[in-house]
Amino acid sequence: MPRRERRAQLMASALEVFVAQGYHAAAMDDIAERAGVSKPVLYQHFPGKLDLYLALLEVSCDTIIANCREALESTHDNKQRVAATMDVFFAYVSADTGAFRLVFESDLTNEPAVREQVERVTSECAALIAHVIADDTGLPSDAARLLAVSLVGMAQVSARYWLSDPGGIGQSDAAALVAGLAWRGIRGYPLTDDH
């Protein structure tokens, strides 16, 4: 198998193991077995368990940040931007891979490199949103940033709560409900009511 394909296979197997067991309970033996390879093959690609975990975490964080960017760039209508961004977080937590657990429920946040990646989701998504807020409202960058971090926090926490207890509310309805709350709050800041 070509190196790139093997690496992708190993990462997919590792994701399953880390999501199911958490970092501390997962073993390289389990990951190698899941991938159908020997441990030496696994170690050829990743020098250790932390390296493998960080590689997965980086991909997971990049995905949600890219999806947030795409949602914000998908329209110039701010109400639709709020809805699209909420959809990103709800879709991310409900994805079959469970990758969100690495980002939002890591059992390794005491590790600086892990904490840095996890915090990157909030900081980079908030920076994207803050840029839109500042442009559309004229608020100072610090104020726009605080509002943006609040919106990201609302999205993350509500999506994770919904996943653990959907209460009969479907994913799109849940995202729309939270987007409605966020929009009702943030729309009071624009300089005009047009967007």
PDB file of N, CA and C in Angstrom, residues 65-171:
ATOM      1  N   ILE A  65     -12.574  24.282  11.375  1.00  0.00           N
ATOM      2  CA  ILE A  65     -12.226  25.665  11.036  1.00  0.00           C
ATOM      3  C   ILE A  65     -12.526  25.934   9.562  1.00  0.00           C
ATOM      4  N   ALA A  66     -12.160  25.005   8.702  1.00  0.00           N
ATOM      5  CA  ALA A  66     -12.436  25.166   7.265  1.00  0.00           C
ATOM      6  C   ALA A  66     -13.942  25.209   7.004  1.00  0.00           C
ATOM      7  N   ASN A  67     -14.694  24.377   7.699  1.00  0.00           N
ATOM      8  CA  ASN A  67     -16.149  24.377   7.523  1.00  0.00           C
ATOM      9  C   ASN A  67     -16.772  25.687   8.009  1.00  0.00           C
ATOM     10  N   CYS A  68     -16.233  26.229   9.081  1.00  0.00           N
ATOM     11  CA  CYS A  68     -16.705  27.517   9.593  1.00  0.00           C
ATOM     12  C   CYS A  68     -16.409  28.620   8.576  1.00  0.00           C
ATOM     13  N   ARG A  69     -15.213  28.613   8.038  1.00  0.00           N
ATOM     14  CA  ARG A  69     -14.827  29.605   7.022  1.00  0.00           C
ATOM     15  C   ARG A  69     -15.761  29.511   5.809  1.00  0.00           C
ATOM     16  N   GLU A  70     -15.993  28.292   5.369  1.00  0.00           N
ATOM     17  CA  GLU A  70     -16.869  28.068   4.212  1.00  0.00           C
ATOM     18  C   GLU A  70     -18.288  28.568   4.489  1.00  0.00           C
ATOM     19  N   ALA A  71     -18.789  28.320   5.690  1.00  0.00           N
ATOM     20  CA  ALA A  71     -20.133  28.780   6.054  1.00  0.00           C
ATOM     21  C   ALA A  71     -20.224  30.302   6.008  1.00  0.00           C
ATOM     22  N   LEU A  72     -19.207  30.963   6.534  1.00  0.00           N
ATOM     23  CA  LEU A  72     -19.215  32.428   6.550  1.00  0.00           C
ATOM     24  C   LEU A  72     -19.080  33.013   5.146  1.00  0.00           C
ATOM     25  N   GLU A  73     -18.356  32.323   4.284  1.00  0.00           N
ATOM     26  CA  GLU A  73     -18.157  32.816   2.921  1.00  0.00           C
ATOM     27  C   GLU A  73     -19.273  32.406   1.967  1.00  0.00           C
ATOM     28  N   SER A  74     -20.195  31.577   2.446  1.00  0.00           N
ATOM     29  CA  SER A  74     -21.239  31.049   1.570  1.00  0.00           C
ATOM     30  C   SER A  74     -22.298  32.079   1.199  1.00  0.00           C
ATOM     31  N   THR A  75     -22.362  33.171   1.932  1.00  0.00           N
ATOM     32  CA  THR A  75     -23.385  34.189   1.695  1.00  0.00           C
ATOM     33  C   THR A  75     -22.928  35.519   2.286  1.00  0.00           C
ATOM     34  N   HIS A  76     -23.580  36.589   1.865  1.00  0.00           N
ATOM     35  CA  HIS A  76     -23.335  37.898   2.479  1.00  0.00           C
ATOM     36  C   HIS A  76     -24.485  38.283   3.402  1.00  0.00           C
ATOM     37  N   ASP A  77     -25.489  37.431   3.487  1.00  0.00           N
ATOM     38  CA  ASP A  77     -26.631  37.656   4.367  1.00  0.00           C
ATOM     39  C   ASP A  77     -26.261  37.152   5.760  1.00  0.00           C
ATOM     40  N   ASN A  78     -26.177  38.054   6.726  1.00  0.00           N
ATOM     41  CA  ASN A  78     -25.695  37.685   8.051  1.00  0.00           C
ATOM     42  C   ASN A  78     -26.603  36.697   8.784  1.00  0.00           C
ATOM     43  N   LYS A  79     -27.883  36.782   8.572  1.00  0.00           N
ATOM     44  CA  LYS A  79     -28.782  35.817   9.197  1.00  0.00           C
ATOM     45  C   LYS A  79     -28.475  34.410   8.679  1.00  0.00           C
ATOM     46  N   GLN A  80     -28.238  34.305   7.381  1.00  0.00           N
ATOM     47  CA  GLN A  80     -27.884  33.006   6.795  1.00  0.00           C
ATOM     48  C   GLN A  80     -26.486  32.558   7.239  1.00  0.00           C
ATOM     49  N   ARG A  81     -25.593  33.521   7.447  1.00  0.00           N
ATOM     50  CA  ARG A  81     -24.261  33.172   7.958  1.00  0.00           C
ATOM     51  C   ARG A  81     -24.352  32.538   9.347  1.00  0.00           C
ATOM     52  N   VAL A  82     -25.176  33.130  10.199  1.00  0.00           N
ATOM     53  CA  VAL A  82     -25.350  32.580  11.550  1.00  0.00           C
ATOM     54  C   VAL A  82     -25.902  31.162  11.453  1.00  0.00           C
ATOM     55  N   ALA A  83     -26.919  30.975  10.626  1.00  0.00           N
ATOM     56  CA  ALA A  83     -27.522  29.649  10.472  1.00  0.00           C
ATOM     57  C   ALA A  83     -26.517  28.642   9.910  1.00  0.00           C
ATOM     58  N   ALA A  84     -25.762  29.047   8.903  1.00  0.00           N
ATOM     59  CA  ALA A  84     -24.783  28.150   8.284  1.00  0.00           C
ATOM     60  C   ALA A  84     -23.682  27.766   9.269  1.00  0.00           C
ATOM     61  N   THR A  85     -23.270  28.720  10.085  1.00  0.00           N
ATOM     62  CA  THR A  85     -22.214  28.443  11.061  1.00  0.00           C
ATOM     63  C   THR A  85     -22.728  27.507  12.153  1.00  0.00           C
ATOM     64  N   MET A  86     -23.943  27.710  12.619  1.00  0.00           N
ATOM     65  CA  MET A  86     -24.514  26.778  13.606  1.00  0.00           C
ATOM     66  C   MET A  86     -24.631  25.390  13.007  1.00  0.00           C
ATOM     67  N   ASP A  87     -25.042  25.316  11.748  1.00  0.00           N
ATOM     68  CA  ASP A  87     -25.137  24.015  11.070  1.00  0.00           C
ATOM     69  C   ASP A  87     -23.796  23.293  11.081  1.00  0.00           C
ATOM     70  N   VAL A  88     -22.704  24.042  10.909  1.00  0.00           N
ATOM     71  CA  VAL A  88     -21.362  23.451  10.906  1.00  0.00           C
ATOM     72  C   VAL A  88     -21.111  22.704  12.214  1.00  0.00           C
ATOM     73  N   PHE A  89     -21.395  23.351  13.331  1.00  0.00           N
ATOM     74  CA  PHE A  89     -21.109  22.731  14.617  1.00  0.00           C
ATOM     75  C   PHE A  89     -22.021  21.538  14.891  1.00  0.00           C
ATOM     76  N   PHE A  90     -23.292  21.658  14.554  1.00  0.00           N
ATOM     77  CA  PHE A  90     -24.214  20.543  14.774  1.00  0.00           C
ATOM     78  C   PHE A  90     -23.885  19.368  13.860  1.00  0.00           C
ATOM     79  N   ALA A  91     -23.529  19.647  12.612  1.00  0.00           N
ATOM     80  CA  ALA A  91     -23.145  18.571  11.690  1.00  0.00           C
ATOM     81  C   ALA A  91     -21.854  17.909  12.151  1.00  0.00           C
ATOM     82  N   TYR A  92     -20.930  18.715  12.652  1.00  0.00           N
ATOM     83  CA  TYR A  92     -19.646  18.177  13.089  1.00  0.00           C
ATOM     84  C   TYR A  92     -19.813  17.220  14.263  1.00  0.00           C
ATOM     85  N   VAL A  93     -20.593  17.605  15.255  1.00  0.00           N
ATOM     86  CA  VAL A  93     -20.743  16.721  16.420  1.00  0.00           C
ATOM     87  C   VAL A  93     -21.568  15.482  16.103  1.00  0.00           C
ATOM     88  N   SER A  94     -22.417  15.555  15.092  1.00  0.00           N
ATOM     89  CA  SER A  94     -23.251  14.396  14.783  1.00  0.00           C
ATOM     90  C   SER A  94     -22.643  13.481  13.727  1.00  0.00           C
ATOM     91  N   ALA A  95     -21.469  13.828  13.207  1.00  0.00           N
ATOM     92  CA  ALA A  95     -20.816  12.982  12.199  1.00  0.00           C
ATOM     93  C   ALA A  95     -20.510  11.609  12.786  1.00  0.00           C
ATOM     94  N   ASP A  96     -20.628  10.602  11.956  1.00  0.00           N
ATOM     95  CA  ASP A  96     -20.427   9.219  12.393  1.00  0.00           C
ATOM     96  C   ASP A  96     -19.043   8.935  12.961  1.00  0.00           C
ATOM     97  N   THR A  97     -18.043   9.694  12.548  1.00  0.00           N
ATOM     98  CA  THR A  97     -16.678   9.406  13.001  1.00  0.00           C
ATOM     99  C   THR A  97     -16.475   9.674  14.484  1.00  0.00           C
ATOM    100  N   GLY A  98     -17.263  10.580  15.051  1.00  0.00           N
ATOM    101  CA  GLY A  98     -17.076  10.949  16.455  1.00  0.00           C
ATOM    102  C   GLY A  98     -15.826  11.786  16.682  1.00  0.00           C
ATOM    103  N   ALA A  99     -15.246  12.323  15.603  1.00  0.00           N
ATOM    104  CA  ALA A  99     -14.003  13.097  15.718  1.00  0.00           C
ATOM    105  C   ALA A  99     -14.145  14.284  16.664  1.00  0.00           C
ATOM    106  N   PHE A 100     -15.364  14.790  16.830  1.00  0.00           N
ATOM    107  CA  PHE A 100     -15.558  15.938  17.728  1.00  0.00           C
ATOM    108  C   PHE A 100     -15.094  15.614  19.138  1.00  0.00           C
ATOM    109  N   ARG A 101     -15.125  14.349  19.511  1.00  0.00           N
ATOM    110  CA  ARG A 101     -14.702  13.971  20.865  1.00  0.00           C
ATOM    111  C   ARG A 101     -13.232  14.304  21.095  1.00  0.00           C
ATOM    112  N   LEU A 102     -12.415  14.221  20.047  1.00  0.00           N
ATOM    113  CA  LEU A 102     -11.007  14.590  20.173  1.00  0.00           C
ATOM    114  C   LEU A 102     -10.873  16.080  20.444  1.00  0.00           C
ATOM    115  N   VAL A 103     -11.736  16.874  19.807  1.00  0.00           N
ATOM    116  CA  VAL A 103     -11.635  18.325  19.902  1.00  0.00           C
ATOM    117  C   VAL A 103     -12.319  18.856  21.157  1.00  0.00           C
ATOM    118  N   PHE A 104     -13.534  18.417  21.404  1.00  0.00           N
ATOM    119  CA  PHE A 104     -14.330  19.010  22.480  1.00  0.00           C
ATOM    120  C   PHE A 104     -14.381  18.194  23.768  1.00  0.00           C
ATOM    121  N   GLU A 105     -13.918  16.945  23.727  1.00  0.00           N
ATOM    122  CA  GLU A 105     -13.994  16.110  24.922  1.00  0.00           C
ATOM    123  C   GLU A 105     -12.695  15.357  25.181  1.00  0.00           C
ATOM    124  N   SER A 106     -11.585  15.927  24.784  1.00  0.00           N
ATOM    125  CA  SER A 106     -10.300  15.258  24.933  1.00  0.00           C
ATOM    126  C   SER A 106      -9.979  15.007  26.400  1.00  0.00           C
ATOM    127  N   ASP A 107      -9.431  13.830  26.664  1.00  0.00           N
ATOM    128  CA  ASP A 107      -8.990  13.516  28.020  1.00  0.00           C
ATOM    129  C   ASP A 107      -7.495  13.808  28.176  1.00  0.00           C
ATOM    130  N   LEU A 108      -6.976  14.667  27.288  1.00  0.00           N
ATOM    131  CA  LEU A 108      -5.549  14.959  27.295  1.00  0.00           C
ATOM    132  C   LEU A 108      -5.272  16.462  27.229  1.00  0.00           C
ATOM    133  N   THR A 109      -6.214  17.280  27.687  1.00  0.00           N
ATOM    134  CA  THR A 109      -6.030  18.728  27.576  1.00  0.00           C
ATOM    135  C   THR A 109      -4.957  19.271  28.518  1.00  0.00           C
ATOM    136  N   ASN A 110      -4.442  18.440  29.405  1.00  0.00           N
ATOM    137  CA  ASN A 110      -3.320  18.888  30.231  1.00  0.00           C
ATOM    138  C   ASN A 110      -2.015  18.880  29.428  1.00  0.00           C
ATOM    139  N   GLU A 111      -2.014  18.240  28.273  1.00  0.00           N
ATOM    140  CA  GLU A 111      -0.859  18.225  27.376  1.00  0.00           C
ATOM    141  C   GLU A 111      -0.874  19.523  26.567  1.00  0.00           C
ATOM    142  N   PRO A 112       0.172  20.365  26.677  1.00  0.00           N
ATOM    143  CA  PRO A 112       0.162  21.676  25.999  1.00  0.00           C
ATOM    144  C   PRO A 112      -0.117  21.621  24.494  1.00  0.00           C
ATOM    145  N   ALA A 113       0.448  20.655  23.798  1.00  0.00           N
ATOM    146  CA  ALA A 113       0.232  20.580  22.344  1.00  0.00           C
ATOM    147  C   ALA A 113      -1.227  20.258  22.013  1.00  0.00           C
ATOM    148  N   VAL A 114      -1.867  19.458  22.851  1.00  0.00           N
ATOM    149  CA  VAL A 114      -3.287  19.135  22.653  1.00  0.00           C
ATOM    150  C   VAL A 114      -4.136  20.355  22.971  1.00  0.00           C
ATOM    151  N   ARG A 115      -3.865  20.981  24.094  1.00  0.00           N
ATOM    152  CA  ARG A 115      -4.622  22.167  24.497  1.00  0.00           C
ATOM    153  C   ARG A 115      -4.519  23.259  23.434  1.00  0.00           C
ATOM    154  N   GLU A 116      -3.340  23.420  22.862  1.00  0.00           N
ATOM    155  CA  GLU A 116      -3.138  24.422  21.816  1.00  0.00           C
ATOM    156  C   GLU A 116      -4.026  24.145  20.600  1.00  0.00           C
ATOM    157  N   GLN A 117      -4.110  22.893  20.191  1.00  0.00           N
ATOM    158  CA  GLN A 117      -4.961  22.536  19.052  1.00  0.00           C
ATOM    159  C   GLN A 117      -6.441  22.759  19.376  1.00  0.00           C
ATOM    160  N   VAL A 118      -6.854  22.323  20.557  1.00  0.00           N
ATOM    161  CA  VAL A 118      -8.258  22.466  20.962  1.00  0.00           C
ATOM    162  C   VAL A 118      -8.645  23.946  21.036  1.00  0.00           C
ATOM    163  N   GLU A 119      -7.778  24.759  21.612  1.00  0.00           N
ATOM    164  CA  GLU A 119      -8.060  26.192  21.719  1.00  0.00           C
ATOM    165  C   GLU A 119      -8.034  26.874  20.356  1.00  0.00           C
ATOM    166  N   ARG A 120      -7.306  26.286  19.415  1.00  0.00           N
ATOM    167  CA  ARG A 120      -7.229  26.836  18.056  1.00  0.00           C
ATOM    168  C   ARG A 120      -8.594  26.853  17.372  1.00  0.00           C
ATOM    169  N   VAL A 121      -9.426  25.870  17.667  1.00  0.00           N
ATOM    170  CA  VAL A 121     -10.769  25.846  17.072  1.00  0.00           C
ATOM    171  C   VAL A 121     -11.540  27.088  17.490  1.00  0.00           C
ATOM    172  N   THR A 122     -11.563  27.356  18.783  1.00  0.00           N
ATOM    173  CA  THR A 122     -12.271  28.533  19.263  1.00  0.00           C
ATOM    174  C   THR A 122     -11.636  29.805  18.728  1.00  0.00           C
ATOM    175  N   SER A 123     -10.318  29.915  18.830  1.00  0.00           N
ATOM    176  CA  SER A 123      -9.672  31.172  18.443  1.00  0.00           C
ATOM    177  C   SER A 123      -9.781  31.442  16.939  1.00  0.00           C
ATOM    178  N   GLU A 124      -9.586  30.429  16.107  1.00  0.00           N
ATOM    179  CA  GLU A 124      -9.631  30.673  14.663  1.00  0.00           C
ATOM    180  C   GLU A 124     -11.058  30.858  14.156  1.00  0.00           C
ATOM    181  N   CYS A 125     -12.002  30.072  14.662  1.00  0.00           N
ATOM    182  CA  CYS A 125     -13.400  30.286  14.270  1.00  0.00           C
ATOM    183  C   CYS A 125     -13.866  31.659  14.742  1.00  0.00           C
ATOM    184  N   ALA A 126     -13.502  32.020  15.962  1.00  0.00           N
ATOM    185  CA  ALA A 126     -13.886  33.329  16.493  1.00  0.00           C
ATOM    186  C   ALA A 126     -13.252  34.457  15.688  1.00  0.00           C
ATOM    187  N   ALA A 127     -12.014  34.280  15.259  1.00  0.00           N
ATOM    188  CA  ALA A 127     -11.367  35.318  14.457  1.00  0.00           C
ATOM    189  C   ALA A 127     -12.109  35.529  13.136  1.00  0.00           C
ATOM    190  N   LEU A 128     -12.537  34.446  12.516  1.00  0.00           N
ATOM    191  CA  LEU A 128     -13.310  34.553  11.267  1.00  0.00           C
ATOM    192  C   LEU A 128     -14.622  35.303  11.498  1.00  0.00           C
ATOM    193  N   ILE A 129     -15.304  34.932  12.559  1.00  0.00           N
ATOM    194  CA  ILE A 129     -16.597  35.552  12.881  1.00  0.00           C
ATOM    195  C   ILE A 129     -16.398  37.003  13.312  1.00  0.00           C
ATOM    196  N   ALA A 130     -15.376  37.267  14.100  1.00  0.00           N
ATOM    197  CA  ALA A 130     -15.101  38.629  14.575  1.00  0.00           C
ATOM    198  C   ALA A 130     -14.854  39.575  13.409  1.00  0.00           C
ATOM    199  N   HIS A 131     -14.195  39.089  12.398  1.00  0.00           N
ATOM    200  CA  HIS A 131     -13.938  39.910  11.214  1.00  0.00           C
ATOM    201  C   HIS A 131     -15.257  40.362  10.578  1.00  0.00           C
ATOM    202  N   VAL A 132     -16.198  39.449  10.452  1.00  0.00           N
ATOM    203  CA  VAL A 132     -17.512  39.779   9.895  1.00  0.00           C
ATOM    204  C   VAL A 132     -18.234  40.770  10.807  1.00  0.00           C
ATOM    205  N   ILE A 133     -18.213  40.509  12.107  1.00  0.00           N
ATOM    206  CA  ILE A 133     -18.891  41.395  13.059  1.00  0.00           C
ATOM    207  C   ILE A 133     -18.302  42.797  12.998  1.00  0.00           C
ATOM    208  N   ALA A 134     -16.995  42.898  13.042  1.00  0.00           N
ATOM    209  CA  ALA A 134     -16.347  44.217  13.015  1.00  0.00           C
ATOM    210  C   ALA A 134     -16.663  44.963  11.722  1.00  0.00           C
ATOM    211  N   ASP A 135     -16.610  44.260  10.599  1.00  0.00           N
ATOM    212  CA  ASP A 135     -16.910  44.886   9.305  1.00  0.00           C
ATOM    213  C   ASP A 135     -18.346  45.395   9.239  1.00  0.00           C
ATOM    214  N   ASP A 136     -19.264  44.610   9.785  1.00  0.00           N
ATOM    215  CA  ASP A 136     -20.684  44.940   9.644  1.00  0.00           C
ATOM    216  C   ASP A 136     -21.220  45.862  10.724  1.00  0.00           C
ATOM    217  N   THR A 137     -20.517  45.977  11.829  1.00  0.00           N
ATOM    218  CA  THR A 137     -21.051  46.768  12.940  1.00  0.00           C
ATOM    219  C   THR A 137     -20.238  48.004  13.259  1.00  0.00           C
ATOM    220  N   GLY A 138     -18.987  47.991  12.895  1.00  0.00           N
ATOM    221  CA  GLY A 138     -18.114  49.088  13.284  1.00  0.00           C
ATOM    222  C   GLY A 138     -17.649  48.984  14.723  1.00  0.00           C
ATOM    223  N   LEU A 139     -17.952  47.873  15.390  1.00  0.00           N
ATOM    224  CA  LEU A 139     -17.489  47.677  16.769  1.00  0.00           C
ATOM    225  C   LEU A 139     -15.966  47.556  16.793  1.00  0.00           C
ATOM    226  N   PRO A 140     -15.347  47.982  17.884  1.00  0.00           N
ATOM    227  CA  PRO A 140     -13.903  47.789  18.018  1.00  0.00           C
ATOM    228  C   PRO A 140     -13.564  46.292  17.963  1.00  0.00           C
ATOM    229  N   SER A 141     -12.362  45.986  17.555  1.00  0.00           N
ATOM    230  CA  SER A 141     -11.982  44.581  17.354  1.00  0.00           C
ATOM    231  C   SER A 141     -12.109  43.750  18.635  1.00  0.00           C
ATOM    232  N   ASP A 142     -11.790  44.326  19.794  1.00  0.00           N
ATOM    233  CA  ASP A 142     -11.916  43.572  21.047  1.00  0.00           C
ATOM    234  C   ASP A 142     -13.363  43.201  21.339  1.00  0.00           C
ATOM    235  N   ALA A 143     -14.280  44.124  21.075  1.00  0.00           N
ATOM    236  CA  ALA A 143     -15.704  43.856  21.303  1.00  0.00           C
ATOM    237  C   ALA A 143     -16.210  42.822  20.302  1.00  0.00           C
ATOM    238  N   ALA A 144     -15.807  42.956  19.047  1.00  0.00           N
ATOM    239  CA  ALA A 144     -16.219  41.992  18.026  1.00  0.00           C
ATOM    240  C   ALA A 144     -15.692  40.605  18.365  1.00  0.00           C
ATOM    241  N   ARG A 145     -14.479  40.557  18.863  1.00  0.00           N
ATOM    242  CA  ARG A 145     -13.868  39.275  19.230  1.00  0.00           C
ATOM    243  C   ARG A 145     -14.615  38.611  20.386  1.00  0.00           C
ATOM    244  N   LEU A 146     -14.995  39.393  21.391  1.00  0.00           N
ATOM    245  CA  LEU A 146     -15.739  38.840  22.516  1.00  0.00           C
ATOM    246  C   LEU A 146     -17.088  38.282  22.063  1.00  0.00           C
ATOM    247  N   LEU A 147     -17.782  39.018  21.223  1.00  0.00           N
ATOM    248  CA  LEU A 147     -19.054  38.514  20.694  1.00  0.00           C
ATOM    249  C   LEU A 147     -18.843  37.245  19.879  1.00  0.00           C
ATOM    250  N   ALA A 148     -17.785  37.220  19.083  1.00  0.00           N
ATOM    251  CA  ALA A 148     -17.500  36.045  18.258  1.00  0.00           C
ATOM    252  C   ALA A 148     -17.186  34.818  19.109  1.00  0.00           C
ATOM    253  N   VAL A 149     -16.382  34.992  20.147  1.00  0.00           N
ATOM    254  CA  VAL A 149     -16.074  33.875  21.038  1.00  0.00           C
ATOM    255  C   VAL A 149     -17.359  33.381  21.707  1.00  0.00           C
ATOM    256  N   SER A 150     -18.240  34.303  22.056  1.00  0.00           N
ATOM    257  CA  SER A 150     -19.520  33.922  22.668  1.00  0.00           C
ATOM    258  C   SER A 150     -20.354  33.087  21.713  1.00  0.00           C
ATOM    259  N   LEU A 151     -20.377  33.469  20.451  1.00  0.00           N
ATOM    260  CA  LEU A 151     -21.139  32.705  19.450  1.00  0.00           C
ATOM    261  C   LEU A 151     -20.539  31.316  19.236  1.00  0.00           C
ATOM    262  N   VAL A 152     -19.223  31.232  19.182  1.00  0.00           N
ATOM    263  CA  VAL A 152     -18.568  29.934  19.022  1.00  0.00           C
ATOM    264  C   VAL A 152     -18.868  29.052  20.235  1.00  0.00           C
ATOM    265  N   GLY A 153     -18.780  29.631  21.415  1.00  0.00           N
ATOM    266  CA  GLY A 153     -19.096  28.875  22.624  1.00  0.00           C
ATOM    267  C   GLY A 153     -20.528  28.380  22.624  1.00  0.00           C
ATOM    268  N   MET A 154     -21.442  29.233  22.207  1.00  0.00           N
ATOM    269  CA  MET A 154     -22.852  28.837  22.113  1.00  0.00           C
ATOM    270  C   MET A 154     -23.005  27.657  21.157  1.00  0.00           C
ATOM    271  N   ALA A 155     -22.342  27.736  20.024  1.00  0.00           N
ATOM    272  CA  ALA A 155     -22.441  26.677  19.022  1.00  0.00           C
ATOM    273  C   ALA A 155     -21.881  25.358  19.551  1.00  0.00           C
ATOM    274  N   GLN A 156     -20.689  25.411  20.128  1.00  0.00           N
ATOM    275  CA  GLN A 156     -20.040  24.190  20.622  1.00  0.00           C
ATOM    276  C   GLN A 156     -20.838  23.537  21.748  1.00  0.00           C
ATOM    277  N   VAL A 157     -21.177  24.322  22.728  1.00  0.00           N
ATOM    278  CA  VAL A 157     -21.842  23.763  23.911  1.00  0.00           C
ATOM    279  C   VAL A 157     -23.240  23.263  23.571  1.00  0.00           C
ATOM    280  N   SER A 158     -23.981  24.034  22.817  1.00  0.00           N
ATOM    281  CA  SER A 158     -25.342  23.600  22.491  1.00  0.00           C
ATOM    282  C   SER A 158     -25.338  22.368  21.592  1.00  0.00           C
ATOM    283  N   ALA A 159     -24.408  22.295  20.647  1.00  0.00           N
ATOM    284  CA  ALA A 159     -24.335  21.125  19.765  1.00  0.00           C
ATOM    285  C   ALA A 159     -23.975  19.871  20.564  1.00  0.00           C
ATOM    286  N   ARG A 160     -23.021  19.990  21.458  1.00  0.00           N
ATOM    287  CA  ARG A 160     -22.637  18.841  22.277  1.00  0.00           C
ATOM    288  C   ARG A 160     -23.766  18.439  23.222  1.00  0.00           C
ATOM    289  N   TYR A 161     -24.459  19.419  23.790  1.00  0.00           N
ATOM    290  CA  TYR A 161     -25.592  19.101  24.656  1.00  0.00           C
ATOM    291  C   TYR A 161     -26.675  18.385  23.865  1.00  0.00           C
ATOM    292  N   TRP A 162     -26.999  18.924  22.675  1.00  0.00           N
ATOM    293  CA  TRP A 162     -28.029  18.317  21.837  1.00  0.00           C
ATOM    294  C   TRP A 162     -27.678  16.871  21.512  1.00  0.00           C
ATOM    295  N   LEU A 163     -26.424  16.612  21.200  1.00  0.00           N
ATOM    296  CA  LEU A 163     -26.021  15.253  20.842  1.00  0.00           C
ATOM    297  C   LEU A 163     -26.235  14.287  22.006  1.00  0.00           C
ATOM    298  N   SER A 164     -25.965  14.757  23.214  1.00  0.00           N
ATOM    299  CA  SER A 164     -26.110  13.880  24.381  1.00  0.00           C
ATOM    300  C   SER A 164     -27.567  13.709  24.796  1.00  0.00           C
ATOM    301  N   ASP A 165     -28.420  14.671  24.426  1.00  0.00           N
ATOM    302  CA  ASP A 165     -29.830  14.604  24.826  1.00  0.00           C
ATOM    303  C   ASP A 165     -30.689  15.337  23.803  1.00  0.00           C
ATOM    304  N   PRO A 166     -30.888  14.734  22.602  1.00  0.00           N
ATOM    305  CA  PRO A 166     -31.607  15.439  21.545  1.00  0.00           C
ATOM    306  C   PRO A 166     -33.075  15.713  21.866  1.00  0.00           C
ATOM    307  N   GLY A 167     -33.648  14.957  22.787  1.00  0.00           N
ATOM    308  CA  GLY A 167     -35.029  15.211  23.192  1.00  0.00           C
ATOM    309  C   GLY A 167     -36.013  15.231  22.033  1.00  0.00           C
ATOM    310  N   GLY A 168     -35.768  14.458  21.018  1.00  0.00           N
ATOM    311  CA  GLY A 168     -36.690  14.403  19.885  1.00  0.00           C
ATOM    312  C   GLY A 168     -36.514  15.537  18.889  1.00  0.00           C
ATOM    313  N   ILE A 169     -35.532  16.392  19.092  1.00  0.00           N
ATOM    314  CA  ILE A 169     -35.287  17.500  18.160  1.00  0.00           C
ATOM    315  C   ILE A 169     -34.254  17.031  17.137  1.00  0.00           C
ATOM    316  N   GLY A 170     -34.609  17.102  15.869  1.00  0.00           N
ATOM    317  CA  GLY A 170     -33.690  16.713  14.803  1.00  0.00           C
ATOM    318  C   GLY A 170     -32.529  17.681  14.692  1.00  0.00           C
ATOM    319  N   GLN A 171     -31.474  17.222  14.020  1.00  0.00           N
ATOM    320  CA  GLN A 171     -30.259  18.026  13.904  1.00  0.00           C
ATOM    321  C   GLN A 171     -30.517  19.388  13.275  1.00  0.00           C
TER     322      GLN A 171
END
